[in-house]
Amino acid sequence: MPLDSYHGPEHDHIAVLHRHASIFNLVHQIGHVKEAIVAYIDDEGNTLLHLAAKLAPQNQLELVSGAAFQMSLELLWFEKVKKTMIPAKINLRNFENFTAQELFSKEHEKLRGNGEQWMKKTSESCMVISSVIATGLFAAATSLPRGTNDNTGKQNYLSKSSFLVFAISNALALISSSTAILIFLSILVSRFREYDFYKSLPLKLIFGLITLFISIASMMVEFSSAFFIIYYHGSKWVPSSIAILSSLPILLYILLHFSLFSDIIYSSYYWRKLSKPGKNMIYVLEK
C-alpha cells in the first residue's frame, strides 16, 4: 500500500481485523500515523485492540493446522497489537461493555475448547506410544546377553563395541521415552487456560515430540546393535541389512511429523523471533 493512499486510521483497523500484517507493519513504521491509529475508536466503540480480539477470518486461521496452534497465533497477534496501544486505551470498553480481553475470551471460547481436545488427543496417543517403548526397552535391559569367559570370569560381550552401543542406546531410549511420558502427562493435567496456548503448551509439545523421536531413534540403534551381537561370528550381511532397514522408521517419523513440527515452530517461535525490536513488529502471515 503506497503511503499516499493512506486515508485514515480506519484502514489500519481493517488491517488488524482481517490480519493483514504487511499493511499493519507498514503503517506503524510511520510515527505520526501510529499515534492517530492507537487513539482511534470506531462507531461501535472498538479500539484497535478490540478488533485484534475478534476471531480471525477462516483463511487466516488455516495458515496452520490444529486448533491449538491457531489459538497460539491468535494470542500472538493480540499481544503484539496490545504492545502498540496507549496504556490508557487497553482496558476501554466498547458499546457492548466488553474490554478487549473480555471480547477475546468470548470470541475464542470455541477455538480454545477445540484446541484443548486436540492437544489432549495428541498427548494421549503419544503417551501410549512412549509407554509401549519404555516397557519394551526395560525388558531388553533386564535380559542382556549372558555368558562368561571361563578364564577371566567376565561377561563375553563386555569388550565388544556392539555391546557398548547396545547398552548406551538402550539407556538413552529408556530415559527419553520416560521423559516423554512425563511431558505428555503434564499436558493432560494442564488447566488449558487461554494463555497456556501462548507459550506453555506449545513448548511442552515440542519437547515431548523431540524426546519421543530420540527414544524411537535410540530404540532402532539398540535393535540393530543386538543383531551385530547375535551374528558376530556369523554372516555380517545380516546385521548390516537390518541396520539399514531400521533407519526407515526414523525417516518415516520425520516425514509424517514434518508439517506438525513446522506448524509448532511457525506459530510459536519463528513469528516471535521476527517480532523482536529492530525487525518488523509482526511477521507477515499472508502466504
Tab-separated table of C-alpha atoms in Angstrom:
chain	number	residue	atom	x	y	z
A	1	MET	CA	0.000	0.000	0.000
A	2	PRO	CA	1.636	3.305	-1.075
A	3	LEU	CA	1.935	5.885	1.664
A	4	ASP	CA	-0.036	8.465	-0.325
A	5	SER	CA	-3.021	6.095	-0.447
A	6	TYR	CA	-3.403	6.052	3.327
A	7	HIS	CA	-6.554	7.998	4.194
A	8	GLY	CA	-7.134	7.407	7.888
A	9	PRO	CA	-6.794	5.170	10.971
A	10	GLU	CA	-9.792	3.092	9.882
A	11	HIS	CA	-7.571	1.475	7.233
A	12	ASP	CA	-5.303	0.077	9.923
A	13	HIS	CA	-8.333	-1.109	11.900
A	14	ILE	CA	-9.415	-3.083	8.848
A	15	ALA	CA	-5.886	-4.465	8.510
A	16	VAL	CA	-5.985	-5.684	12.118
A	17	LEU	CA	-9.489	-7.137	11.779
A	18	HIS	CA	-8.537	-9.164	8.693
A	19	ARG	CA	-4.979	-9.937	9.884
A	20	HIS	CA	-3.227	-8.062	7.058
A	21	ALA	CA	0.085	-7.894	8.887
A	22	SER	CA	2.003	-6.368	5.974
A	23	ILE	CA	-0.216	-3.257	5.940
A	24	PHE	CA	-0.149	-3.035	9.723
A	25	ASN	CA	3.660	-3.162	9.746
A	26	LEU	CA	3.984	-0.545	7.040
A	27	VAL	CA	1.684	1.963	8.715
A	28	HIS	CA	3.242	1.504	12.143
A	29	GLN	CA	6.679	2.374	10.835
A	30	ILE	CA	5.403	5.948	10.405
A	31	GLY	CA	5.493	7.699	13.786
A	32	HIS	CA	2.839	10.407	13.401
A	33	VAL	CA	0.364	7.965	11.797
A	34	LYS	CA	0.839	5.438	14.592
A	35	GLU	CA	-0.325	7.931	17.240
A	36	ALA	CA	-3.557	8.550	15.367
A	37	ILE	CA	-4.182	4.823	14.890
A	38	VAL	CA	-3.859	3.732	18.506
A	39	ALA	CA	-6.132	6.578	19.662
A	40	TYR	CA	-8.835	5.965	17.032
A	41	ILE	CA	-12.206	4.478	18.095
A	42	ASP	CA	-14.739	3.277	15.513
A	43	ASP	CA	-18.503	3.868	15.509
A	44	GLU	CA	-19.073	0.784	17.704
A	45	GLY	CA	-16.690	1.960	20.403
A	46	ASN	CA	-13.976	-0.517	19.378
A	47	THR	CA	-10.323	0.327	19.756
A	48	LEU	CA	-7.600	-1.267	17.655
A	49	LEU	CA	-7.178	-3.894	20.376
A	50	HIS	CA	-10.894	-4.798	20.270
A	51	LEU	CA	-10.553	-5.648	16.599
A	52	ALA	CA	-7.451	-7.730	17.281
A	53	ALA	CA	-9.508	-9.595	19.901
A	54	LYS	CA	-12.049	-10.769	17.335
A	55	LEU	CA	-11.692	-14.204	15.770
A	56	ALA	CA	-9.597	-14.135	12.607
A	57	PRO	CA	-11.135	-14.991	9.220
A	58	GLN	CA	-11.084	-18.697	8.408
A	59	ASN	CA	-8.468	-18.317	5.670
A	60	GLN	CA	-6.061	-16.795	8.207
A	61	LEU	CA	-6.745	-19.485	10.806
A	62	GLU	CA	-5.984	-22.194	8.252
A	63	LEU	CA	-2.402	-20.958	7.846
A	64	VAL	CA	-1.560	-23.588	10.466
A	65	SER	CA	-3.237	-26.920	11.183
A	66	GLY	CA	-4.668	-27.794	14.566
A	67	ALA	CA	-6.877	-25.656	16.780
A	68	ALA	CA	-4.158	-25.421	19.438
A	69	PHE	CA	-1.717	-23.676	17.084
A	70	GLN	CA	-4.486	-21.486	15.671
A	71	MET	CA	-5.179	-20.362	19.237
A	72	SER	CA	-1.466	-19.721	19.712
A	73	LEU	CA	-1.347	-17.496	16.617
A	74	GLU	CA	-4.397	-15.556	17.754
A	75	LEU	CA	-2.778	-14.893	21.134
A	76	LEU	CA	0.444	-13.803	19.461
A	77	TRP	CA	-1.426	-11.358	17.234
A	78	PHE	CA	-3.423	-9.965	20.175
A	79	GLU	CA	-0.296	-9.473	22.295
A	80	LYS	CA	1.648	-7.760	19.505
A	81	VAL	CA	-1.179	-5.317	18.839
A	82	LYS	CA	-1.522	-4.757	22.577
A	83	LYS	CA	2.108	-3.613	22.766
A	84	THR	CA	1.358	-0.807	20.314
A	85	MET	CA	-1.548	0.546	22.365
A	86	ILE	CA	-1.526	3.509	24.732
A	87	PRO	CA	-1.860	2.017	28.261
A	88	ALA	CA	-4.948	4.133	28.990
A	89	LYS	CA	-6.721	2.627	25.954
A	90	ILE	CA	-6.067	-1.047	26.724
A	91	ASN	CA	-8.956	-1.544	29.176
A	92	LEU	CA	-11.522	0.653	27.453
A	93	ARG	CA	-14.991	-0.858	26.997
A	94	ASN	CA	-16.839	-0.773	23.691
A	95	PHE	CA	-20.559	-0.042	23.330
A	96	GLU	CA	-21.336	-3.678	24.211
A	97	ASN	CA	-19.486	-3.135	27.515
A	98	PHE	CA	-16.600	-5.500	26.674
A	99	THR	CA	-12.952	-4.801	27.251
A	100	ALA	CA	-10.622	-6.141	24.567
A	101	GLN	CA	-9.520	-9.001	26.831
A	102	GLU	CA	-13.119	-9.980	27.607
A	103	LEU	CA	-14.010	-9.824	23.930
A	104	PHE	CA	-11.038	-12.048	23.085
A	105	SER	CA	-12.205	-14.676	25.608
A	106	LYS	CA	-15.749	-14.559	24.248
A	107	GLU	CA	-14.719	-14.775	20.587
A	108	HIS	CA	-12.190	-17.564	21.116
A	109	GLU	CA	-14.035	-19.793	23.577
A	110	LYS	CA	-14.899	-22.411	20.938
A	111	LEU	CA	-11.398	-22.331	19.453
A	112	ARG	CA	-9.880	-22.756	22.919
A	113	GLY	CA	-12.129	-25.777	23.545
A	114	ASN	CA	-11.187	-27.321	20.205
A	115	GLY	CA	-7.512	-26.675	20.971
A	116	GLU	CA	-7.879	-28.409	24.332
A	117	GLN	CA	-9.442	-31.503	22.747
A	118	TRP	CA	-6.808	-31.633	20.002
A	119	MET	CA	-3.947	-31.281	22.475
A	120	LYS	CA	-5.376	-33.978	24.764
A	121	LYS	CA	-5.898	-36.500	21.961
A	122	THR	CA	-2.396	-35.887	20.592
A	123	SER	CA	-0.810	-36.207	24.038
A	124	GLU	CA	-2.750	-39.365	24.871
A	125	SER	CA	-1.648	-41.064	21.642
A	126	CYS	CA	1.985	-40.053	22.096
A	127	MET	CA	1.983	-41.139	25.745
A	128	VAL	CA	0.683	-44.598	24.808
A	129	ILE	CA	3.483	-44.976	22.237
A	130	SER	CA	6.086	-43.782	24.745
A	131	SER	CA	4.784	-46.239	27.363
A	132	VAL	CA	4.988	-49.177	24.954
A	133	ILE	CA	8.555	-48.209	24.003
A	134	ALA	CA	9.608	-47.824	27.636
A	135	THR	CA	8.128	-51.228	28.541
A	136	GLY	CA	9.967	-52.978	25.713
A	137	LEU	CA	13.236	-51.228	26.476
A	138	PHE	CA	13.055	-52.138	30.158
A	139	ALA	CA	12.544	-55.771	29.221
A	140	ALA	CA	15.533	-55.612	26.853
A	141	ALA	CA	17.727	-54.012	29.533
A	142	THR	CA	16.959	-56.800	32.025
A	143	SER	CA	17.633	-59.561	29.508
A	144	LEU	CA	21.131	-58.637	28.355
A	145	PRO	CA	23.212	-61.341	26.630
A	146	ARG	CA	24.618	-63.697	29.232
A	147	GLY	CA	27.633	-65.974	29.347
A	148	THR	CA	31.064	-65.574	30.940
A	149	ASN	CA	34.619	-66.272	29.898
A	150	ASP	CA	35.903	-69.401	31.661
A	151	ASN	CA	39.394	-67.954	32.063
A	152	THR	CA	38.618	-64.429	33.255
A	153	GLY	CA	35.068	-64.777	34.601
A	154	LYS	CA	33.985	-61.625	32.743
A	155	GLN	CA	30.919	-61.275	30.539
A	156	ASN	CA	31.701	-62.416	26.998
A	157	TYR	CA	30.298	-59.321	25.312
A	158	LEU	CA	31.693	-56.578	27.543
A	159	SER	CA	34.678	-55.958	25.276
A	160	LYS	CA	32.588	-55.774	22.090
A	161	SER	CA	31.847	-52.297	20.696
A	162	SER	CA	28.413	-53.502	19.531
A	163	PHE	CA	27.518	-54.374	23.129
A	164	LEU	CA	28.579	-50.886	24.260
A	165	VAL	CA	26.362	-49.340	21.570
A	166	PHE	CA	23.522	-51.625	22.700
A	167	ALA	CA	23.827	-50.564	26.339
A	168	ILE	CA	24.104	-46.815	25.632
A	169	SER	CA	21.244	-46.747	23.126
A	170	ASN	CA	19.043	-48.770	25.467
A	171	ALA	CA	19.672	-46.366	28.357
A	172	LEU	CA	19.143	-43.294	26.155
A	173	ALA	CA	15.914	-44.679	24.685
A	174	LEU	CA	14.553	-45.657	28.102
A	175	ILE	CA	15.355	-42.263	29.626
A	176	SER	CA	13.940	-40.286	26.695
A	177	SER	CA	10.737	-42.353	26.489
A	178	SER	CA	10.199	-41.967	30.245
A	179	THR	CA	10.756	-38.220	29.892
A	180	ALA	CA	8.237	-38.103	27.036
A	181	ILE	CA	5.661	-39.866	29.213
A	182	LEU	CA	6.073	-37.258	31.953
A	183	ILE	CA	5.850	-34.346	29.475
A	184	PHE	CA	2.684	-35.639	27.805
A	185	LEU	CA	1.210	-36.372	31.224
A	186	SER	CA	1.850	-32.750	32.242
A	187	ILE	CA	-0.066	-31.637	29.146
A	188	LEU	CA	-3.022	-33.875	30.025
A	189	VAL	CA	-3.281	-32.478	33.557
A	190	SER	CA	-2.921	-28.870	32.376
A	191	ARG	CA	-5.776	-26.441	33.085
A	192	PHE	CA	-5.856	-25.342	29.415
A	193	ARG	CA	-6.372	-21.686	30.142
A	194	GLU	CA	-6.179	-19.214	27.267
A	195	TYR	CA	-2.600	-18.138	27.848
A	196	ASP	CA	-1.409	-21.714	28.299
A	197	PHE	CA	-1.609	-21.836	24.496
A	198	TYR	CA	0.646	-18.794	24.238
A	199	LYS	CA	3.852	-20.471	25.411
A	200	SER	CA	3.457	-23.334	27.871
A	201	LEU	CA	1.538	-25.938	25.852
A	202	PRO	CA	3.394	-25.484	22.513
A	203	LEU	CA	6.727	-25.666	24.361
A	204	LYS	CA	5.727	-28.862	26.169
A	205	LEU	CA	4.508	-30.440	22.945
A	206	ILE	CA	7.777	-29.602	21.177
A	207	PHE	CA	9.892	-31.208	23.895
A	208	GLY	CA	7.528	-34.174	24.098
A	209	LEU	CA	7.784	-34.883	20.374
A	210	ILE	CA	11.564	-34.395	20.396
A	211	THR	CA	12.083	-36.838	23.285
A	212	LEU	CA	9.724	-39.314	21.597
A	213	PHE	CA	11.790	-39.050	18.420
A	214	ILE	CA	15.016	-39.617	20.383
A	215	SER	CA	13.522	-42.706	22.024
A	216	ILE	CA	12.416	-44.167	18.667
A	217	ALA	CA	15.794	-43.447	17.051
A	218	SER	CA	17.695	-44.925	20.019
A	219	MET	CA	15.440	-47.967	20.022
A	220	MET	CA	16.282	-48.621	16.360
A	221	VAL	CA	20.010	-48.292	17.128
A	222	GLU	CA	19.610	-50.725	20.020
A	223	PHE	CA	17.720	-53.149	17.768
A	224	SER	CA	20.460	-53.000	15.132
A	225	SER	CA	23.293	-53.451	17.628
A	226	ALA	CA	21.550	-56.517	19.062
A	227	PHE	CA	21.833	-58.197	15.653
A	228	PHE	CA	25.540	-57.363	15.497
A	229	ILE	CA	25.965	-59.087	18.875
A	230	ILE	CA	23.968	-62.167	17.862
A	231	TYR	CA	25.574	-62.591	14.446
A	232	TYR	CA	29.097	-61.548	15.500
A	233	HIS	CA	30.566	-64.883	14.419
A	234	GLY	CA	28.133	-65.421	11.555
A	235	SER	CA	27.126	-63.670	8.373
A	236	LYS	CA	27.951	-59.979	8.628
A	237	TRP	CA	25.478	-59.016	5.882
A	238	VAL	CA	22.529	-59.918	8.117
A	239	PRO	CA	23.091	-57.261	10.828
A	240	SER	CA	24.229	-54.751	8.217
A	241	SER	CA	20.985	-55.178	6.286
A	242	ILE	CA	18.937	-54.915	9.485
A	243	ALA	CA	20.761	-51.713	10.457
A	244	ILE	CA	19.901	-50.121	7.104
A	245	LEU	CA	16.254	-51.192	7.295
A	246	SER	CA	15.924	-49.940	10.877
A	247	SER	CA	16.558	-46.391	9.665
A	248	LEU	CA	13.275	-46.438	7.717
A	249	PRO	CA	11.019	-45.867	10.786
A	250	ILE	CA	13.181	-42.883	11.766
A	251	LEU	CA	12.871	-41.323	8.309
A	252	LEU	CA	9.154	-42.092	8.246
A	253	TYR	CA	8.663	-40.363	11.612
A	254	ILE	CA	10.390	-37.236	10.304
A	255	LEU	CA	8.365	-37.181	7.081
A	256	LEU	CA	4.991	-37.802	8.761
A	257	HIS	CA	5.531	-35.236	11.508
A	258	PHE	CA	7.318	-32.572	9.472
A	259	SER	CA	4.156	-30.496	8.947
A	260	LEU	CA	3.330	-30.697	12.650
A	261	PHE	CA	6.813	-29.521	13.650
A	262	SER	CA	6.691	-26.699	11.108
A	263	ASP	CA	3.315	-25.547	12.471
A	264	ILE	CA	4.655	-25.532	16.031
A	265	ILE	CA	7.747	-23.543	15.098
A	266	TYR	CA	5.796	-21.209	12.814
A	267	SER	CA	3.065	-20.407	15.335
A	268	SER	CA	5.174	-20.221	18.480
A	269	TYR	CA	8.759	-19.213	17.782
A	270	TYR	CA	9.543	-18.047	14.266
A	271	TRP	CA	6.948	-15.294	14.396
A	272	ARG	CA	8.017	-14.264	17.894
A	273	LYS	CA	11.658	-14.123	16.776
A	274	LEU	CA	10.824	-11.862	13.842
A	275	SER	CA	8.857	-9.604	16.186
A	276	LYS	CA	11.882	-8.611	18.264
A	277	PRO	CA	12.883	-4.934	18.395
A	278	GLY	CA	14.764	-3.837	15.313
A	279	LYS	CA	12.755	-6.067	12.999
A	280	ASN	CA	9.246	-5.891	11.641
A	281	MET	CA	6.886	-5.765	14.569
A	282	ILE	CA	4.644	-8.544	13.317
A	283	TYR	CA	5.630	-11.271	10.918
A	284	VAL	CA	3.751	-11.259	7.638
A	285	LEU	CA	1.410	-14.234	7.857
A	286	GLU	CA	-0.020	-13.910	4.390
A	287	LYS	CA	1.171	-16.608	2.004
